[in-house]
Amino acid sequence: MSEAGSGEIWFYHLERSTLDQVLPELLDRTLQRGWRALVRVGDPGLMENLDERLWAWREDAFLAHGRADQSHADRQPILLTSDAANGNGAQALFIVDRSDMDASEPFERCFIIFDGRDEESLQHARGRWKTLKEAGANLAYWKQTEQGRWEKAA
């Protein structure tokens, strides 16, 4: 997907919750839609953390997933990767830790999740928003309320 792509691009501005809390919920909703998910992670340490977190998401549930560097990546409903290939034919792309957006095919929806408490992440997201807006992308901005709920702000 080029940065403007044809699908929706939703920015999630974390202020009260952590990535570990928000990402599994979004992935669960994605699977409930019948979609596959590709989670693009640039930091190997964060990928390890997310890999473990998804297996232990809740006491009564886990999120089946795999990593692009392991066997049967193409069969995974959720695939963790550090490269641009859509190895599992996902409809949803999740961008975390300022990872690159480029991919070889369009997604139905791209989620850009950034920590608003980290100034560098915040500035990066603002720059990405501006670039995508200028390119005519279909954007939405979600921000957490005081109660921690998600509210569409743009």
PDB file of C-alpha atoms in Angstrom:
ATOM      1  CA  MET A   1       0.000   0.000   0.000  1.00  0.00           C
ATOM      2  CA  SER A   2       1.337   3.373  -0.822  1.00  0.00           C
ATOM      3  CA  GLU A   3       1.042   5.825   2.004  1.00  0.00           C
ATOM      4  CA  ALA A   4      -2.252   7.143   0.553  1.00  0.00           C
ATOM      5  CA  GLY A   5      -3.595   3.636  -0.304  1.00  0.00           C
ATOM      6  CA  SER A   6      -7.238   2.924  -1.069  1.00  0.00           C
ATOM      7  CA  GLY A   7      -8.439   1.715   2.340  1.00  0.00           C
ATOM      8  CA  GLU A   8      -9.183   3.539   5.563  1.00  0.00           C
ATOM      9  CA  ILE A   9      -6.333   4.664   7.805  1.00  0.00           C
ATOM     10  CA  TRP A  10      -7.192   4.989  11.476  1.00  0.00           C
ATOM     11  CA  PHE A  11      -4.844   6.673  13.934  1.00  0.00           C
ATOM     12  CA  TYR A  12      -5.087   5.502  17.557  1.00  0.00           C
ATOM     13  CA  HIS A  13      -3.602   7.994  20.010  1.00  0.00           C
ATOM     14  CA  LEU A  14      -2.706   6.157  23.224  1.00  0.00           C
ATOM     15  CA  GLU A  15      -2.875   8.328  26.320  1.00  0.00           C
ATOM     16  CA  ARG A  16      -4.298   6.196  29.110  1.00  0.00           C
ATOM     17  CA  SER A  17      -3.676   2.660  27.897  1.00  0.00           C
ATOM     18  CA  THR A  18      -0.595   0.877  26.661  1.00  0.00           C
ATOM     19  CA  LEU A  19      -0.037  -0.899  23.374  1.00  0.00           C
ATOM     20  CA  ASP A  20      -0.209  -4.208  25.280  1.00  0.00           C
ATOM     21  CA  GLN A  21      -3.726  -3.322  26.406  1.00  0.00           C
ATOM     22  CA  VAL A  22      -5.094  -1.834  23.174  1.00  0.00           C
ATOM     23  CA  LEU A  23      -3.611  -3.997  20.413  1.00  0.00           C
ATOM     24  CA  PRO A  24      -5.153  -7.326  21.526  1.00  0.00           C
ATOM     25  CA  GLU A  25      -8.620  -5.735  21.706  1.00  0.00           C
ATOM     26  CA  LEU A  26      -8.281  -4.296  18.200  1.00  0.00           C
ATOM     27  CA  LEU A  27      -6.953  -7.599  16.871  1.00  0.00           C
ATOM     28  CA  ASP A  28      -9.844  -9.478  18.453  1.00  0.00           C
ATOM     29  CA  ARG A  29     -12.358  -7.134  16.771  1.00  0.00           C
ATOM     30  CA  THR A  30     -10.530  -7.569  13.477  1.00  0.00           C
ATOM     31  CA  LEU A  31     -10.831 -11.356  13.689  1.00  0.00           C
ATOM     32  CA  GLN A  32     -14.516 -11.037  14.611  1.00  0.00           C
ATOM     33  CA  ARG A  33     -15.003  -9.203  11.297  1.00  0.00           C
ATOM     34  CA  GLY A  34     -13.594 -12.224   9.521  1.00  0.00           C
ATOM     35  CA  TRP A  35     -10.407 -10.403   8.570  1.00  0.00           C
ATOM     36  CA  ARG A  36      -6.794 -11.417   8.973  1.00  0.00           C
ATOM     37  CA  ALA A  37      -4.318  -9.011  10.548  1.00  0.00           C
ATOM     38  CA  LEU A  38      -0.725  -8.102   9.801  1.00  0.00           C
ATOM     39  CA  VAL A  39       1.122  -6.403  12.668  1.00  0.00           C
ATOM     40  CA  ARG A  40       4.221  -4.563  11.490  1.00  0.00           C
ATOM     41  CA  VAL A  41       6.813  -4.135  14.251  1.00  0.00           C
ATOM     42  CA  GLY A  42      10.258  -2.637  13.790  1.00  0.00           C
ATOM     43  CA  ASP A  43      11.763  -3.369  17.210  1.00  0.00           C
ATOM     44  CA  PRO A  44      12.708  -7.064  17.779  1.00  0.00           C
ATOM     45  CA  GLY A  45      12.241  -6.692  21.538  1.00  0.00           C
ATOM     46  CA  LEU A  46       8.743  -5.317  21.068  1.00  0.00           C
ATOM     47  CA  MET A  47       7.933  -8.163  18.680  1.00  0.00           C
ATOM     48  CA  GLU A  48       8.948 -10.697  21.352  1.00  0.00           C
ATOM     49  CA  ASN A  49       6.811  -8.891  23.905  1.00  0.00           C
ATOM     50  CA  LEU A  50       3.762  -8.792  21.599  1.00  0.00           C
ATOM     51  CA  ASP A  51       4.254 -12.450  20.666  1.00  0.00           C
ATOM     52  CA  GLU A  52       4.073 -13.435  24.341  1.00  0.00           C
ATOM     53  CA  ARG A  53       1.264 -10.995  25.121  1.00  0.00           C
ATOM     54  CA  LEU A  54      -1.047 -12.360  22.422  1.00  0.00           C
ATOM     55  CA  TRP A  55      -0.690 -15.915  23.768  1.00  0.00           C
ATOM     56  CA  ALA A  56      -1.612 -14.738  27.257  1.00  0.00           C
ATOM     57  CA  TRP A  57      -4.075 -12.015  26.311  1.00  0.00           C
ATOM     58  CA  ARG A  58      -6.739 -12.997  28.828  1.00  0.00           C
ATOM     59  CA  GLU A  59      -6.979 -15.831  31.323  1.00  0.00           C
ATOM     60  CA  ASP A  60      -9.784 -17.396  29.285  1.00  0.00           C
ATOM     61  CA  ALA A  61      -8.527 -16.590  25.774  1.00  0.00           C
ATOM     62  CA  PHE A  62      -5.533 -16.155  23.526  1.00  0.00           C
ATOM     63  CA  LEU A  63      -5.132 -14.701  20.061  1.00  0.00           C
ATOM     64  CA  ALA A  64      -3.834 -17.301  17.608  1.00  0.00           C
ATOM     65  CA  HIS A  65      -0.949 -15.819  15.698  1.00  0.00           C
ATOM     66  CA  GLY A  66       2.472 -16.455  14.266  1.00  0.00           C
ATOM     67  CA  ARG A  67       5.585 -14.678  13.138  1.00  0.00           C
ATOM     68  CA  ALA A  68       6.693 -14.095   9.571  1.00  0.00           C
ATOM     69  CA  ASP A  69      10.082 -15.667  10.369  1.00  0.00           C
ATOM     70  CA  GLN A  70       8.452 -18.969  11.420  1.00  0.00           C
ATOM     71  CA  SER A  71       6.869 -21.776   9.437  1.00  0.00           C
ATOM     72  CA  HIS A  72       3.247 -21.585   8.226  1.00  0.00           C
ATOM     73  CA  ALA A  73       3.182 -17.780   8.312  1.00  0.00           C
ATOM     74  CA  ASP A  74       0.674 -17.779   5.453  1.00  0.00           C
ATOM     75  CA  ARG A  75      -1.879 -19.673   7.584  1.00  0.00           C
ATOM     76  CA  GLN A  76      -1.865 -17.286  10.525  1.00  0.00           C
ATOM     77  CA  PRO A  77      -4.952 -15.163  11.292  1.00  0.00           C
ATOM     78  CA  ILE A  78      -2.576 -12.643  12.917  1.00  0.00           C
ATOM     79  CA  LEU A  79       0.962 -12.325  11.624  1.00  0.00           C
ATOM     80  CA  LEU A  80       3.738 -10.385  13.358  1.00  0.00           C
ATOM     81  CA  THR A  81       6.342  -9.117  10.908  1.00  0.00           C
ATOM     82  CA  SER A  82       9.087  -6.569  10.421  1.00  0.00           C
ATOM     83  CA  ASP A  83       8.951  -6.480   6.615  1.00  0.00           C
ATOM     84  CA  ALA A  84       6.552  -5.105   3.992  1.00  0.00           C
ATOM     85  CA  ALA A  85       5.177  -8.403   2.656  1.00  0.00           C
ATOM     86  CA  ASN A  86       1.575  -9.298   3.426  1.00  0.00           C
ATOM     87  CA  GLY A  87       2.507 -12.897   4.214  1.00  0.00           C
ATOM     88  CA  ASN A  88      -0.928 -13.992   5.439  1.00  0.00           C
ATOM     89  CA  GLY A  89      -3.184 -12.113   2.995  1.00  0.00           C
ATOM     90  CA  ALA A  90      -4.403  -9.753   5.717  1.00  0.00           C
ATOM     91  CA  GLN A  91      -7.131  -7.181   5.253  1.00  0.00           C
ATOM     92  CA  ALA A  92      -5.974  -5.132   8.258  1.00  0.00           C
ATOM     93  CA  LEU A  93      -2.519  -3.671   8.777  1.00  0.00           C
ATOM     94  CA  PHE A  94      -1.396  -2.575  12.239  1.00  0.00           C
ATOM     95  CA  ILE A  95       1.555  -0.187  12.404  1.00  0.00           C
ATOM     96  CA  VAL A  96       3.278   0.075  15.780  1.00  0.00           C
ATOM     97  CA  ASP A  97       6.529   1.721  16.943  1.00  0.00           C
ATOM     98  CA  ARG A  98       6.682   4.057  13.905  1.00  0.00           C
ATOM     99  CA  SER A  99       7.108   1.125  11.504  1.00  0.00           C
ATOM    100  CA  ASP A 100       6.953   1.700   7.767  1.00  0.00           C
ATOM    101  CA  MET A 101       3.539   1.574   6.059  1.00  0.00           C
ATOM    102  CA  ASP A 102       4.595   0.438   2.581  1.00  0.00           C
ATOM    103  CA  ALA A 103       3.254  -2.902   1.367  1.00  0.00           C
ATOM    104  CA  SER A 104       2.698  -4.535  -1.995  1.00  0.00           C
ATOM    105  CA  GLU A 105      -1.112  -4.579  -1.866  1.00  0.00           C
ATOM    106  CA  PRO A 106      -3.886  -2.445  -0.398  1.00  0.00           C
ATOM    107  CA  PHE A 107      -5.533  -3.212   2.937  1.00  0.00           C
ATOM    108  CA  GLU A 108      -9.142  -2.586   3.905  1.00  0.00           C
ATOM    109  CA  ARG A 109      -7.960  -0.744   6.985  1.00  0.00           C
ATOM    110  CA  CYS A 110      -4.654   0.396   8.421  1.00  0.00           C
ATOM    111  CA  PHE A 111      -4.306   1.114  12.147  1.00  0.00           C
ATOM    112  CA  ILE A 112      -1.503   3.434  13.182  1.00  0.00           C
ATOM    113  CA  ILE A 113      -1.095   3.101  16.940  1.00  0.00           C
ATOM    114  CA  PHE A 114       1.135   5.598  18.700  1.00  0.00           C
ATOM    115  CA  ASP A 115       1.910   6.594  22.268  1.00  0.00           C
ATOM    116  CA  GLY A 116       0.887  10.192  22.854  1.00  0.00           C
ATOM    117  CA  ARG A 117       3.019  10.302  26.008  1.00  0.00           C
ATOM    118  CA  ASP A 118       6.164   9.858  23.887  1.00  0.00           C
ATOM    119  CA  GLU A 119       7.035  13.143  22.156  1.00  0.00           C
ATOM    120  CA  GLU A 120       8.953  11.453  19.332  1.00  0.00           C
ATOM    121  CA  SER A 121       6.050   9.101  18.572  1.00  0.00           C
ATOM    122  CA  LEU A 122       3.598  11.978  18.718  1.00  0.00           C
ATOM    123  CA  GLN A 123       5.624  14.097  16.288  1.00  0.00           C
ATOM    124  CA  HIS A 124       6.067  11.153  13.932  1.00  0.00           C
ATOM    125  CA  ALA A 125       2.305  10.503  13.927  1.00  0.00           C
ATOM    126  CA  ARG A 126       1.563  14.180  13.269  1.00  0.00           C
ATOM    127  CA  GLY A 127       3.954  14.170  10.323  1.00  0.00           C
ATOM    128  CA  ARG A 128       2.439  10.978   8.960  1.00  0.00           C
ATOM    129  CA  TRP A 129      -1.105  12.387   9.348  1.00  0.00           C
ATOM    130  CA  LYS A 130      -0.150  15.566   7.474  1.00  0.00           C
ATOM    131  CA  THR A 131       1.489  13.631   4.630  1.00  0.00           C
ATOM    132  CA  LEU A 132      -1.477  11.265   4.294  1.00  0.00           C
ATOM    133  CA  LYS A 133      -4.027  14.098   4.470  1.00  0.00           C
ATOM    134  CA  GLU A 134      -2.207  15.967   1.710  1.00  0.00           C
ATOM    135  CA  ALA A 135      -2.236  12.765  -0.374  1.00  0.00           C
ATOM    136  CA  GLY A 136      -6.025  12.522   0.005  1.00  0.00           C
ATOM    137  CA  ALA A 137      -6.092   9.442   2.226  1.00  0.00           C
ATOM    138  CA  ASN A 138      -9.293   8.330   3.966  1.00  0.00           C
ATOM    139  CA  LEU A 139      -8.293   9.159   7.567  1.00  0.00           C
ATOM    140  CA  ALA A 140      -9.852   8.851  11.008  1.00  0.00           C
ATOM    141  CA  TYR A 141      -8.378   9.874  14.351  1.00  0.00           C
ATOM    142  CA  TRP A 142      -9.329   8.079  17.571  1.00  0.00           C
ATOM    143  CA  LYS A 143      -8.418   9.471  20.973  1.00  0.00           C
ATOM    144  CA  GLN A 144      -9.010   8.123  24.469  1.00  0.00           C
ATOM    145  CA  THR A 145     -11.445   9.891  26.766  1.00  0.00           C
ATOM    146  CA  GLU A 146     -10.793  10.495  30.463  1.00  0.00           C
ATOM    147  CA  GLN A 147     -12.542   7.154  31.125  1.00  0.00           C
ATOM    148  CA  GLY A 148     -10.248   5.356  28.659  1.00  0.00           C
ATOM    149  CA  ARG A 149     -12.916   4.845  25.965  1.00  0.00           C
ATOM    150  CA  TRP A 150     -12.230   5.542  22.308  1.00  0.00           C
ATOM    151  CA  GLU A 151     -13.774   8.591  20.714  1.00  0.00           C
ATOM    152  CA  LYS A 152     -13.527   9.553  17.052  1.00  0.00           C
ATOM    153  CA  ALA A 153     -12.016  13.049  17.039  1.00  0.00           C
ATOM    154  CA  ALA A 154     -11.455  13.539  13.274  1.00  0.00           C
TER     155      ALA A 154
END
